[in-house]
Phi, psi and omega in degrees: 000129181279114183293330179296312179292327178294317177295320178298320178297321179296318179296314179295324177296319178294318178296322178296319181293316179294323177292323178296319178297320177297318179296319180296316179295319178296321178294321179296319177297320180296313181292324176295320178296321178294322183285336181292137180284120177285121181220163169271166178299317180296319179296319179295316179298320179294318178300314180296320179296321179295316179295319180297320181289323185271328181239253173203170186300315182297343182286344183268114173214121184216127175276120189227166171231122182214156181235152179187190181260134182279133175221151177297157176271248180274320179281152173287159175297148181251147178291134176291147189298322187276317187253340184078008180284132179300131185216150173268339177213139174207160172223133180233132179227133173244129181240140173268127181254131180220167178263122180260208179294149181058024177063024179277146181283130177243145183237144175218125179288123181249346179202143177210139181219138180227151167236116184229061178261149180301149176220171181263146171242116188244154177194119176060035179090347177261158181210152172229165179255134178245124176259106188278003181298133180064018180283153171268116188255138172239070184247126181291157176298127180271326182204138175220127181230138177244127181245126179290131180280152182282355178070026181284185180200193180243140180265132176231078182065244180278352184252153179226122179270115184275132176278121182284355182294128179256340180197164174233133181246126181246127185234140182229133169244142182205157172240118185263151172302138180091351179278158180266138186218143173252134182238131176237121181173187182270128178260138177223163173270130176232099188068234178264004185245150172273132185233134175249130181206167177291138180222161179301123180083354181224081178298154177259132179241132175244126182216147177277351181277153172289165186305311182298318179293322179297316179296317181295320179296317179296320180295314181295318182295320178295317180296319179296317180294323179293318177297322178294320179297318179296317180297314179296320180297316177297319178297321179295319179296315179298314180297322179293319178297317178298319180295322182286320186275342183278000000 
């Protein structure tokens, strides 16, 4: 048995499995988006009000897809760490970049910061509250900066420990007040307000794309990942056969 081909088969098998998982997750997002009821903010608020008047608040649960303008809730918007731009939601990541074996670039997350406080989604005078905690976000990178490291190290008497870091990359994603956002998730009544948040079996998705574009992107991404999984899987089978027969 050829160990090289056997190892190659294992690598291709792992790539096939990760691609299949990506395809499965993309398909799940696509089907959830299709199942979500497309509504306006005003329509959702009216639906919730009718249920509250006729039944009670806990009776209202509806998986919806809606778009609107982002506004702060009670707290003011906070400056994002990298740019200082006022935001209702942000994510900041700093990675240390170094050269590994074969001169390949290696990355390690050394700092991460998030702001995940509820905000309002408004449209035509109506509003709902969005709780972004544990949400799946499809937000483009707002800012990325790479800073060259000085290549310093630490002194220990006669010895010096060299830091392999060659650069640091800082990346920021953010949602600013006044921006347009599409939200897909479960809506409930919380007091007098309609609130969308992540729930068991109903993930919350935040995306800058409109509903149709979001569905098409999820469908294409799932299809691409599935084709990649099939290709890797076929390669793994061929490599395994060669390893067994050689």
